[in-house]
Coordinates of C-alpha atoms in Angstrom, one line a residue:
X1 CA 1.3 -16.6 0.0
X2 CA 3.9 -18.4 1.8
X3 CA 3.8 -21.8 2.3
X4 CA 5.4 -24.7 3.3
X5 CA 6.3 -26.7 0.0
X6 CA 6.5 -26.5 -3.4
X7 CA 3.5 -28.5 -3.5
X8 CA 0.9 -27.2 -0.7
X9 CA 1.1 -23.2 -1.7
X10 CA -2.2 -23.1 -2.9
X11 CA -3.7 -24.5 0.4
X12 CA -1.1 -22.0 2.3
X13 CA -2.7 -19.2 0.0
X14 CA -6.9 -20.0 0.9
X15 CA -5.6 -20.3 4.2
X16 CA -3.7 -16.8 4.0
X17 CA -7.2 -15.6 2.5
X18 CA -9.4 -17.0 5.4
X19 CA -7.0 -15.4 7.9
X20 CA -6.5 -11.8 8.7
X21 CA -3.5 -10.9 5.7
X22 CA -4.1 -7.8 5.2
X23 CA -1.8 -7.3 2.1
X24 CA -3.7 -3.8 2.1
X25 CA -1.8 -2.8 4.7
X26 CA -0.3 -1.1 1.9
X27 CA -0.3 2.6 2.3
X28 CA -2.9 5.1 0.2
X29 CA -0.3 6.9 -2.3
X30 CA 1.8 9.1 -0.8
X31 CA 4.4 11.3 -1.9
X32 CA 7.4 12.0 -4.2
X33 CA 7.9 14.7 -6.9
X34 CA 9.8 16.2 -9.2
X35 CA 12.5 18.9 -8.4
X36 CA 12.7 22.7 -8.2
X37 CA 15.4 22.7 -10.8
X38 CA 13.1 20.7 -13.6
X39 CA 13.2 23.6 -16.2
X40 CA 9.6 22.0 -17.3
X41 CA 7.7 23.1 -14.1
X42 CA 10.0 26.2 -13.6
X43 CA 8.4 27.7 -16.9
X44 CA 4.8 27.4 -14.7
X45 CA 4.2 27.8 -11.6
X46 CA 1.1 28.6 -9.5
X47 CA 2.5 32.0 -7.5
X48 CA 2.0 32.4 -3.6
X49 CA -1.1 34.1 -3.4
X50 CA -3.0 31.9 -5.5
X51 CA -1.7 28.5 -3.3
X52 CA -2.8 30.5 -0.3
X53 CA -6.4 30.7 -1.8
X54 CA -6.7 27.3 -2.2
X55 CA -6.7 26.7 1.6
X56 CA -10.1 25.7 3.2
X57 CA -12.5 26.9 6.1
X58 CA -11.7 24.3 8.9
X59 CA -15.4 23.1 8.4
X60 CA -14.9 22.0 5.1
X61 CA -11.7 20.5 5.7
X62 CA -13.1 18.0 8.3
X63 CA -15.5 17.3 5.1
X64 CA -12.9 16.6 2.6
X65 CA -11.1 14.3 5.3
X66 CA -14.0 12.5 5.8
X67 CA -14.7 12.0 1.8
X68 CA -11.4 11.0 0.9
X69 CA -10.5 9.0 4.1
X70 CA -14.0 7.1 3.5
X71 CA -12.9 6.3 -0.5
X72 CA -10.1 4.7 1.4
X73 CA -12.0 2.8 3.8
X74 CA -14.3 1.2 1.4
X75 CA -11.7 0.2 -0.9
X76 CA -10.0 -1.7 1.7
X77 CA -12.9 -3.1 3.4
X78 CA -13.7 -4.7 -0.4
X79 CA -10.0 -5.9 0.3
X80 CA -10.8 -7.7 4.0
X81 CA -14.5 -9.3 2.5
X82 CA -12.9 -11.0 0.0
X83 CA -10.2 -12.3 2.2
X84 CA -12.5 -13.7 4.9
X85 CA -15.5 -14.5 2.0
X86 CA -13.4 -16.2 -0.3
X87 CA -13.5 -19.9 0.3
X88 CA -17.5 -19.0 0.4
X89 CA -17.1 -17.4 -2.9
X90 CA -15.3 -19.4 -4.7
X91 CA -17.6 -22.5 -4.0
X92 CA -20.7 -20.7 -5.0
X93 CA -19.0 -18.6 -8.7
X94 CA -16.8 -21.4 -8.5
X95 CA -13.4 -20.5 -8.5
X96 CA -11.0 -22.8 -9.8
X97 CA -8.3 -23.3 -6.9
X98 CA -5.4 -22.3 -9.1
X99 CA -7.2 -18.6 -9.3
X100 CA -8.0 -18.4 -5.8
X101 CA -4.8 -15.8 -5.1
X102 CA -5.9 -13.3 -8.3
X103 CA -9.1 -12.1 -6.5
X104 CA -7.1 -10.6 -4.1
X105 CA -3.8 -10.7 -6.3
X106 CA -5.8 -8.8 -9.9
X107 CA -6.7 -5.7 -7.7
X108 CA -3.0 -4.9 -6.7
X109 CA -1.2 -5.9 -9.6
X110 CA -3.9 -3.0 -11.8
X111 CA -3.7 -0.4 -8.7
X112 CA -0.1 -0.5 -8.9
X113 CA 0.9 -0.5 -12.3
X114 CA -1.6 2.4 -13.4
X115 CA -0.7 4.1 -10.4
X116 CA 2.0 6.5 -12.3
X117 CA -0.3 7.8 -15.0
X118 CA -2.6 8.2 -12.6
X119 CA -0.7 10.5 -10.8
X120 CA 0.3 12.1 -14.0
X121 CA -3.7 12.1 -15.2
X122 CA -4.4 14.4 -11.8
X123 CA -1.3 16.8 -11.7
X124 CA -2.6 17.6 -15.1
X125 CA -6.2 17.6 -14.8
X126 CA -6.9 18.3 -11.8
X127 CA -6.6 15.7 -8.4
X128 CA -10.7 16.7 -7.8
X129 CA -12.1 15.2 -11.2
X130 CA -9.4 12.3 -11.3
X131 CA -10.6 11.4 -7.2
X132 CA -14.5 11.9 -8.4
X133 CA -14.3 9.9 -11.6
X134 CA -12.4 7.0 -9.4
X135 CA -14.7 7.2 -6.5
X136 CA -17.4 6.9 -8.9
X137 CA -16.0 3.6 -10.6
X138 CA -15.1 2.4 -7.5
X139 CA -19.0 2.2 -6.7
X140 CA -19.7 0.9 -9.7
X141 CA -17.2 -2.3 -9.6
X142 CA -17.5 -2.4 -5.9
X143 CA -21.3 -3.4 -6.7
X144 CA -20.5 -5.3 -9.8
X145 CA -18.3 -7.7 -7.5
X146 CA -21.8 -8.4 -5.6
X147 CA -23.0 -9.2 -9.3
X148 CA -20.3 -11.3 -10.4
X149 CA -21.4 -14.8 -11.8
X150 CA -18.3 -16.5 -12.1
X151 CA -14.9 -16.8 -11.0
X152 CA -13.8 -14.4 -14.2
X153 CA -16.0 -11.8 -13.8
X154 CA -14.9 -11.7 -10.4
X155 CA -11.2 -11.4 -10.7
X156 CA -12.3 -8.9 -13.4
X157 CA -14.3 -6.7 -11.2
X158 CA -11.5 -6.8 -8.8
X159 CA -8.8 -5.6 -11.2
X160 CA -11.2 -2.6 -12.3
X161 CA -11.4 -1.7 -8.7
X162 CA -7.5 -1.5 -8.4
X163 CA -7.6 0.5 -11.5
X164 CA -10.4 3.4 -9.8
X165 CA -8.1 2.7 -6.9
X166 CA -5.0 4.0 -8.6
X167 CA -7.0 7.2 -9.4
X168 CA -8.0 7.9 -5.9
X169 CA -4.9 7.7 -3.8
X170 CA -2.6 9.8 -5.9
X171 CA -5.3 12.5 -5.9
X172 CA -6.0 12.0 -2.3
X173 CA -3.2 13.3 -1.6
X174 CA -2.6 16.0 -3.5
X175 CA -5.7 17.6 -2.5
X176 CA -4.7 17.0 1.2
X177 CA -1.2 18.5 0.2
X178 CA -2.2 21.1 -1.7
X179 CA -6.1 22.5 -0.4
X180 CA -5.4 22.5 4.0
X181 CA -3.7 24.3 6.0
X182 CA 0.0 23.1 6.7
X183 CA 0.6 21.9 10.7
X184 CA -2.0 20.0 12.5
X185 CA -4.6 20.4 10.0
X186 CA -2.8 18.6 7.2
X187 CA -1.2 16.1 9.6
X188 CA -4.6 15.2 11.0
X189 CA -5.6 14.7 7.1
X190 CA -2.1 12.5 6.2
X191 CA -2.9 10.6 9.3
X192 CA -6.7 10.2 8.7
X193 CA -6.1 8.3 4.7
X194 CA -3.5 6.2 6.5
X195 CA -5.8 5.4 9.3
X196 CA -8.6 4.4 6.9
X197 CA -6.7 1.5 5.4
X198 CA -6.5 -1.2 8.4
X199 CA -9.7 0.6 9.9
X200 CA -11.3 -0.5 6.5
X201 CA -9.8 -4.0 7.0
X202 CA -10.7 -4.6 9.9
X203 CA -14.4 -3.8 9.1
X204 CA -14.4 -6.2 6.0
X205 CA -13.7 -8.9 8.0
X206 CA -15.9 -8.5 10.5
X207 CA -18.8 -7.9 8.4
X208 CA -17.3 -10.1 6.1
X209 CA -17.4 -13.3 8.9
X210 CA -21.2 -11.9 9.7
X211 CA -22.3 -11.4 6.3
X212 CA -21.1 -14.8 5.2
X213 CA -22.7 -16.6 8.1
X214 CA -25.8 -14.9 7.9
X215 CA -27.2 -13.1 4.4
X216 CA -24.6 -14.4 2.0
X217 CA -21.1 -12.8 0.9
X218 CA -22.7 -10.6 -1.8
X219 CA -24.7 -8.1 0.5
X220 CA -21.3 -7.4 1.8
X221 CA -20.5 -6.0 -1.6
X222 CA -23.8 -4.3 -2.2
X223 CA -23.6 -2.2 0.8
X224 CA -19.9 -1.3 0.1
X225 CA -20.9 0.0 -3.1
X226 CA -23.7 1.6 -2.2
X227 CA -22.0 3.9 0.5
X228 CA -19.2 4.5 -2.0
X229 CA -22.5 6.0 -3.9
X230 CA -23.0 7.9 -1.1
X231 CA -19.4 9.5 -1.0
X232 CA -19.8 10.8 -4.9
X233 CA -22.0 13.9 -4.3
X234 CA -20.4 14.7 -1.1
X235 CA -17.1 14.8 -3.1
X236 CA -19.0 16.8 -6.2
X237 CA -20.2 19.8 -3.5
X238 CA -16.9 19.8 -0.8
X239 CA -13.2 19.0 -3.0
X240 CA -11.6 21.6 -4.1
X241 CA -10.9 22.9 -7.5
X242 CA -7.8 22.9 -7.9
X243 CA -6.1 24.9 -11.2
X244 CA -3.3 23.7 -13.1
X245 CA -0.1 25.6 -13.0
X246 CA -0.5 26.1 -16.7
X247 CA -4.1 26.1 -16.5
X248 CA -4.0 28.7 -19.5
X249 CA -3.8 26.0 -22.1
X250 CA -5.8 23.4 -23.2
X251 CA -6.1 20.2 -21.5
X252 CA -5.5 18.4 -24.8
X253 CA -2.0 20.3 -24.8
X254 CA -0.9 19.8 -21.2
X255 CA -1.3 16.3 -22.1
X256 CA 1.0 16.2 -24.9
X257 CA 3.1 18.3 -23.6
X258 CA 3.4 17.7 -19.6
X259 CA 2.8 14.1 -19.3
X260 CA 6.4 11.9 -19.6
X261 CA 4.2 9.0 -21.8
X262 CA 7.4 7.1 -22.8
X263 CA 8.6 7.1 -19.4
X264 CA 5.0 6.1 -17.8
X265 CA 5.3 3.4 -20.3
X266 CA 8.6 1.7 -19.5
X267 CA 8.0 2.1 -15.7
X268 CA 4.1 0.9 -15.8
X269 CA 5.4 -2.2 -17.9
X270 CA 8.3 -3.3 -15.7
X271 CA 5.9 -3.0 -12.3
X272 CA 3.3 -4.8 -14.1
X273 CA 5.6 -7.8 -15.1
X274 CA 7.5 -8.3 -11.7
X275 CA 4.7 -7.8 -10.0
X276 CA 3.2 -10.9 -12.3
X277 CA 6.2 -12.8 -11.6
X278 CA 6.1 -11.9 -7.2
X279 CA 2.3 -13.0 -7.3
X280 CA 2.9 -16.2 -9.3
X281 CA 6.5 -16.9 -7.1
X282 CA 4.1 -16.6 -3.8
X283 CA 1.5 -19.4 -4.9
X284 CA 4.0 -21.7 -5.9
X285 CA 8.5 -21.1 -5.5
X286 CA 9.1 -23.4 -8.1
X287 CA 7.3 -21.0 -10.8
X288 CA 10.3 -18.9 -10.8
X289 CA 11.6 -22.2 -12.8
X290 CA 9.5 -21.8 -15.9
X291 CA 10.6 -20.2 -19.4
X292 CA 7.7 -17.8 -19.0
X293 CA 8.3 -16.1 -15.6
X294 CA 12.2 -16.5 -16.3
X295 CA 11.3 -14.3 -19.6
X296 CA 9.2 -11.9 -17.6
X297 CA 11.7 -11.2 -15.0
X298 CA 14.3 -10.4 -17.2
X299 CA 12.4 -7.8 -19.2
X300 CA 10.9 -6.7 -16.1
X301 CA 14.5 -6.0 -14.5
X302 CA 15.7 -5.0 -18.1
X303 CA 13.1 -1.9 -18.4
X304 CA 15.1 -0.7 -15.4
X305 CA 18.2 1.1 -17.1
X306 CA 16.0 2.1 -20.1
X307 CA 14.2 4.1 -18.1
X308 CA 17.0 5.4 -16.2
X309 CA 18.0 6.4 -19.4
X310 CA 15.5 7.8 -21.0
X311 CA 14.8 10.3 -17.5
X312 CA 18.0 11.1 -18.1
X313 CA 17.5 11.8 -21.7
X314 CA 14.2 13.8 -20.8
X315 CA 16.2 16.0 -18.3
X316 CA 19.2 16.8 -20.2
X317 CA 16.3 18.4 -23.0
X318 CA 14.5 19.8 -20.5
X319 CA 11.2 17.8 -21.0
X320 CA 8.7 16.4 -18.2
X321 CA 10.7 13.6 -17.0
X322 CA 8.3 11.0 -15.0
X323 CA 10.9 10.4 -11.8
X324 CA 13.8 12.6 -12.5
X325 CA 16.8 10.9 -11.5
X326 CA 18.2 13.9 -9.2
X327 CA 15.5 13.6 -7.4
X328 CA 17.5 10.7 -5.8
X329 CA 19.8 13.2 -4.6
X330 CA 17.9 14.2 -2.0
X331 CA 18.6 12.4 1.0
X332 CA 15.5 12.5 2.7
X333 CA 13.4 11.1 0.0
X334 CA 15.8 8.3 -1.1
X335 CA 16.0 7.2 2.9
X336 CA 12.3 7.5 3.0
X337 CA 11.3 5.6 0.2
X338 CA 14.1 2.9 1.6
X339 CA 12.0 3.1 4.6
X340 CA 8.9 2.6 3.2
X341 CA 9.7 -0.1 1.3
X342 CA 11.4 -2.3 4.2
X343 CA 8.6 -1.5 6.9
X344 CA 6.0 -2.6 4.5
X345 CA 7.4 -5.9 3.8
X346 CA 8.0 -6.3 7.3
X347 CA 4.2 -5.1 8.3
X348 CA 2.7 -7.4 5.8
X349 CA 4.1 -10.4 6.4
X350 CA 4.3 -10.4 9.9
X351 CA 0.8 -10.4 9.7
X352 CA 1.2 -13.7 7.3
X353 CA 3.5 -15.4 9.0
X354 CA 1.8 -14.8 12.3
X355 CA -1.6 -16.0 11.4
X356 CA -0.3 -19.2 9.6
X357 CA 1.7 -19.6 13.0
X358 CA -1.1 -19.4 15.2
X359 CA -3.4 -21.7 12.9
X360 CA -0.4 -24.3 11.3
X361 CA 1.4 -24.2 14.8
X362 CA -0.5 -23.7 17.0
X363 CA -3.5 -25.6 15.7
X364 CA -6.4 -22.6 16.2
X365 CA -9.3 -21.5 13.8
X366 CA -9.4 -18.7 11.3
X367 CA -11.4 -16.7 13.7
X368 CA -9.1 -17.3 16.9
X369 CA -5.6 -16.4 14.9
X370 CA -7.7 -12.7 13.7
X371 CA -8.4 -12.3 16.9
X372 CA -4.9 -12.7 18.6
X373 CA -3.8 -10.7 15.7
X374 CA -6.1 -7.7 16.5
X375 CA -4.1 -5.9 19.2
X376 CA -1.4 -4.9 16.2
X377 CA -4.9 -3.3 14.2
X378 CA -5.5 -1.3 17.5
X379 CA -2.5 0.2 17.8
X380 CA -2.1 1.0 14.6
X381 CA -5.4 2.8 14.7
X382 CA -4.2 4.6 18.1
X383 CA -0.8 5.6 16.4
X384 CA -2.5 6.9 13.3
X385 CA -4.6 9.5 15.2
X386 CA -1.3 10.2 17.9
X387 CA 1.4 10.5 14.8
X388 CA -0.9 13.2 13.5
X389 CA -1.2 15.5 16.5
X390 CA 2.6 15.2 17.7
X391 CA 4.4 14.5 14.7
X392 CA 5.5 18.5 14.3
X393 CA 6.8 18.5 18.0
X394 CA 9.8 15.9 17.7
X395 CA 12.4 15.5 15.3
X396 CA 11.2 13.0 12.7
X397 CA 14.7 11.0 12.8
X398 CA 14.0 10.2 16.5
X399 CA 10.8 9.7 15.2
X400 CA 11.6 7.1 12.8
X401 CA 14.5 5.5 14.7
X402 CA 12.6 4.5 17.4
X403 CA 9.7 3.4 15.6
X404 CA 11.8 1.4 13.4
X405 CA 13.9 -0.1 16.9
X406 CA 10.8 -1.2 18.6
X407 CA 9.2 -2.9 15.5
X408 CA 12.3 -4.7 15.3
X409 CA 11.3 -6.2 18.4
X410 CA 8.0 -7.8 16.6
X411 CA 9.6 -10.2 14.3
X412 CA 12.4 -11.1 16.9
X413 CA 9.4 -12.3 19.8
X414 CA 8.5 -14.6 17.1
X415 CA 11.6 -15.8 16.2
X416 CA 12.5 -16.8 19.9
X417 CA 8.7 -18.2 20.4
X418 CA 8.4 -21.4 21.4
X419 CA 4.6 -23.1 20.2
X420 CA 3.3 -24.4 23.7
X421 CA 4.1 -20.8 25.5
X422 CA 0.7 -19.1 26.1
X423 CA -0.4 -16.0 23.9
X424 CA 0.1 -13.3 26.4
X425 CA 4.1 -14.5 27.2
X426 CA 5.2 -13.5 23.5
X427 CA 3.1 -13.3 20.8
X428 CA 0.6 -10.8 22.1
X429 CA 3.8 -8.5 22.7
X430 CA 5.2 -8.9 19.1
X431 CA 1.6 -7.8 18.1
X432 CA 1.7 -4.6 19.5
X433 CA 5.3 -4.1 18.7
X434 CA 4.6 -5.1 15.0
X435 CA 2.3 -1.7 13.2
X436 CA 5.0 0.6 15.4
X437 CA 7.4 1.3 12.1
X438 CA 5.1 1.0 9.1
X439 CA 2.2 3.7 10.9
X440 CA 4.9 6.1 11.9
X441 CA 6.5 5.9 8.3
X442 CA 3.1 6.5 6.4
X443 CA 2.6 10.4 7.9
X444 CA 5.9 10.9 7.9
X445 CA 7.2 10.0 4.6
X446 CA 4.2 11.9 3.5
X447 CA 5.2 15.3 5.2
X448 CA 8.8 14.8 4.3
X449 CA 7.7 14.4 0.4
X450 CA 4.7 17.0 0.7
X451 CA 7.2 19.6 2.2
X452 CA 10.6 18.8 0.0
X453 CA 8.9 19.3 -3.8
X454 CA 6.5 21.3 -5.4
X455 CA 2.6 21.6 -4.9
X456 CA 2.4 21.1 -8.5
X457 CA 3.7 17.1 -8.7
X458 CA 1.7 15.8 -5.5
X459 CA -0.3 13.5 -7.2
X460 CA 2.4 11.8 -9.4
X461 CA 4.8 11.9 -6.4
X462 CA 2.2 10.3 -4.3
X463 CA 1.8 7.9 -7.0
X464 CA 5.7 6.9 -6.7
X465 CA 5.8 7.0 -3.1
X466 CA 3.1 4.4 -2.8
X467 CA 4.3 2.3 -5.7
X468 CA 7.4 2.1 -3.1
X469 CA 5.0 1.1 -0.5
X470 CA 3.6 -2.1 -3.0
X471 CA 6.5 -2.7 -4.4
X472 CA 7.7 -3.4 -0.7
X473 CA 4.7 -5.5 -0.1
X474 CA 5.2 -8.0 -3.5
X475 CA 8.7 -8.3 -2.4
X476 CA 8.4 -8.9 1.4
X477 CA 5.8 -11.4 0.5
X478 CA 7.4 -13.6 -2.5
X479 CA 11.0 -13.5 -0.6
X480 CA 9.6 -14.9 2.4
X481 CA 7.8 -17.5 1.3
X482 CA 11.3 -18.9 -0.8
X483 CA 12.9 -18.6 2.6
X484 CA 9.8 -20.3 4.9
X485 CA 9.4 -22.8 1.9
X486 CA 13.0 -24.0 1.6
X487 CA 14.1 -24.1 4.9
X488 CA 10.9 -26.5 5.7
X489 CA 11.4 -28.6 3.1
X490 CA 15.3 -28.7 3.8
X491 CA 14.2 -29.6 7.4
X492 CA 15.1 -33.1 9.0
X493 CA 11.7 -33.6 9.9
X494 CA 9.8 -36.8 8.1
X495 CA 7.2 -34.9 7.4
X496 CA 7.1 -31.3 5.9
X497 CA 4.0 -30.5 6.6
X498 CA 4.2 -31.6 10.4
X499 CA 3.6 -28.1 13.0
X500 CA 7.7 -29.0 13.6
X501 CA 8.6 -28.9 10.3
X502 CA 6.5 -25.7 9.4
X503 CA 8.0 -23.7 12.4
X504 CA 11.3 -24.3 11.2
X505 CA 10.7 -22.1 8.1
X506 CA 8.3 -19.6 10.3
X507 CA 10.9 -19.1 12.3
X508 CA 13.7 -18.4 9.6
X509 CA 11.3 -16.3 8.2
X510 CA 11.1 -13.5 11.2
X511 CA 14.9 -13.7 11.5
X512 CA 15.2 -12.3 8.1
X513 CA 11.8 -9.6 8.8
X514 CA 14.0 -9.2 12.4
X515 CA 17.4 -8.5 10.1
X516 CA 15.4 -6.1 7.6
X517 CA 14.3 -3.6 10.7
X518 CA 17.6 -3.3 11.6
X519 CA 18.3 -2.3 8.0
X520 CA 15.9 0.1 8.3
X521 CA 17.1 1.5 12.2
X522 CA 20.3 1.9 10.1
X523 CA 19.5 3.4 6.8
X524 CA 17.0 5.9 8.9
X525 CA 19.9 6.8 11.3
X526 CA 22.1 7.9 8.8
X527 CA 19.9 9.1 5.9
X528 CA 17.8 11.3 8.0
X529 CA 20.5 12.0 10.7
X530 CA 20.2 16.2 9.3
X531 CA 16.1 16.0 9.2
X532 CA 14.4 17.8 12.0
X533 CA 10.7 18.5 12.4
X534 CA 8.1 18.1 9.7
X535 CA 4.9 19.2 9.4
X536 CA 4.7 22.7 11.1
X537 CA 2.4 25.0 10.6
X538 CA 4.1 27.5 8.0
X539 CA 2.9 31.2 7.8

């Protein structure tokens, strides 16, 4: 999604998708709500006693973990076949190589722009049959994929799967939020989604490498689908029920009445068209030139102070407002979601920028650049299951700040790297530094969210919270490849596309991931500086 020019993105991009860019680095939804002040939750709410009956045995909490943490997995191990499959794929469909981004590109652009209603569908439905009916049509288009015929049906698969995807995550986390036991137990379970994701990953593109070289890419699909099959009637006999704060009234009602629609709307339409504009600015900068995507942007960026108004509006009356605006009052959540946003880019393209340095630069294969990028996968699996157990016994500032100060020291390794030094004197350093921010900020920012607003708005504040988290991604991504792309070509080097010239915009490019950590060491120091501990057990 970088590249180097104007003119060889689409190479830069197959090569992104043989590599180890794993865009789905991109948190599971987590949380953001409404506040204790909206007069529309205030007139329902579910009382003590019946949230404490919602908590589960341990036994079946493990179970739910499990179920919803496996959703997770499979949806991101489709996510890290396709990138290693693809060339494979799109010989044998074929894919045009002007689509060869939107298989990979069709799934996030539909997961995050339905990911608000989503959240809204759950909070007023119930997260349990939003997360079955998702898990079930994430089987079914997971298996389709395996089915596909062309390069069409493809894409089109993968944008249904982003679409289930957007149903699961919000939910996820709601039931996580709202059915186990606050301290370790519901750590463990914020931890165990965000573990899921590069665990997931990881797997597709192992099997993914094996599967190609041995059966063909489509049994890696079939399988996939088939234990997402497996996860339905676990889901049907172990998630919760969990009842509606209003759950007198007909569903038909609490639609009409406690869904903001218009606000949905506005918000769903401006994601959807910048995040259009991002994809098509990554495969090519000089895109951003054309009457289209200059129309699209300013709509996109438009859409932004209508709907400011109109939660305003919705607010003042006293009406479900989708993302009240005072919700940005609170410090914690506007720091977090700051957070979020910045450690994502960050995560994300270090892992772009690092692969296309060890295979553009450095001259290696596909395979050797995932496996000197597999030390930052390990740790992040490590920190996932250590943030869990010990995030209620420090301050989560210190927490934060230190995270956010040693992943700092990721993109800075690279900047200083020189190509001929051997792996282990930098570059294997900046790969464990790397996952240190965005792995600490995913169970965190959940328990900050999950313990600041009410049970009743998990899923919809989840839903925000991780359309943060992409929105971060998109970003990251599309900025970085104007800054690697102009500073090559702008390079005195003869040829652009010589290693020289191409480490010149590499190395521009982790300055400015280096100067957005220290952003975030900054805006976490002072926005959380009153936060202490989060995610104690409560009685």
């Amino acid at each position: 999604m970088a590249t180097q020019t104007s003119t060889e993105i689409a190479a830069v991009e197959l090569d992104l998708m043989r590599s180890i860019s794993k865009t789905s680095h991109l948190t599971p939804a987590v949380h953001a709500t409404r506040t204790s002040t909206d007069s529309h939750h205030s007139r329902a709410s579910i009382n003590d006693a019946e949230l404490s009956n919602l908590i589960l045995p341990y036994g079946r909490s493990i179970i739910v973990i499990i179920q919803l943490a496996g959703i997770n997995f499979l949806t991101s191990f489709a996510s890290g076949l396709i990138t290693v499959a693809l060339p494979t794929m799109a010989a044998s469909l074929p894919l045009d190589s002007s689509l060869l981004v939107w298989p990979a590109a069709a799934f996030y652009l539909t997961s995050g722009t339905c990911m608000l209603v989503a959240g809204s569908f759950a909070d007023v439905l119930g997260p349990r049959s939003v997360n079955l009916a998702g898990c079930f049509l994430i089987a079914v288009f997971t298996l389709a994929c395996g089915f596909a015929q062309t390069g069409v049906q493809l894409i089109m698969f993968r944008a249904m799967q982003g679409i289930a995807s957007a149903l699961t995550f919000p939910s996820s986390i709601s039931i996580v939020s709202r059915s186990l036991e606050s301290g370790k137990r519901r750590n463990i379970g914020f931890a165990s989604l965000g573990l899921a994701m590069p665990l997931g990953f990881s797997f597709g593109l192992v099997l993914g490498g094996v599967f190609v070289s041995g059966l063909g890419w489509r049994y890696g699909f079939y399988i996939g689908g088939a234990a997402s099959f497996l996860l339905f009637p676990i889901g049907l006999w172990a998630l919760p029920t969990i009842p509606h704060s209003n759950g007198q009234t007909s569903v038909r009602v609490r639609l009409a009445k406690d869904v903001d629609w218009i606000g949905a709307s506005i918000a769903s339409t401006s994601l959807a068209l910048l995040s259009y504009v991002l994809t098509t600015l990554s495969d090519n900068v000089d895109n951003i030139k054309t009457a289209s995507n200059v129309a699209l942007l300013i709509v996109s960026v438009g859409l932004i102070p209508a709907f400011v108004f109109w939660v305003s509006r919705q607010e003042k009356r006293g009406r479900p407002a989708l993302i009240p605006n005072s919700i940005w009052k609170k410090g914690a959540f506007a720091t977090i979601c700051v957070l979020v946003l910045l450690s994502n880019a960050v995560a994300n393209c270090m892992e772009l920028f690092c692969s296309l340095f060890f295979q553009e630069v450095q001259g290696l294969s596909a395979l050797q650049a995932s496996i000197r990028i597999l030390p930052s996968m390990v740790v992040g699996i490590a920190l996932n299951f250590l943030t869990g157990t010990f995030v209620s016994r420090v301050e989560a500032k210190y927490v934060v700040f230190v995270s956010s100060a040693l992943c700092a020291g990721a993109p800075l390794l690279m900047a200083v790297i020189k190509p001929q030094w051997p792996y282990w004197y930098d570059a294997f350093f900046a790969q464990l530094l790397a996952p240190l921010s965005v792995d600490m900020m995913f169970t965190v920012g959940l328990l900050v969210v999950s313990e600041s607003f009410p049970q009743q708005t998990q899923a919809l504040a989840g839903a925000v919270f991780n359309t943060v988290a992409q929105l971060g991604t998109s970003v990251g991504l599309a900025t970085t490849s104007v800054i690697s792309s102009t500073v090559t070509r702008d390079s005195d080097f003869r040829s652009k596309e010589s290693p020289a010239a191409l480490m010149e915009g590499y190395r521009a490019t982790f300055w400015a991931l280096f100067a957005w950590m220290v952003a975030a060491c900054i805006v976490g120091g002072f926005g959380l500086r009153k936060l202490g501990k989060v995610g104690e057990k409560r009685d």
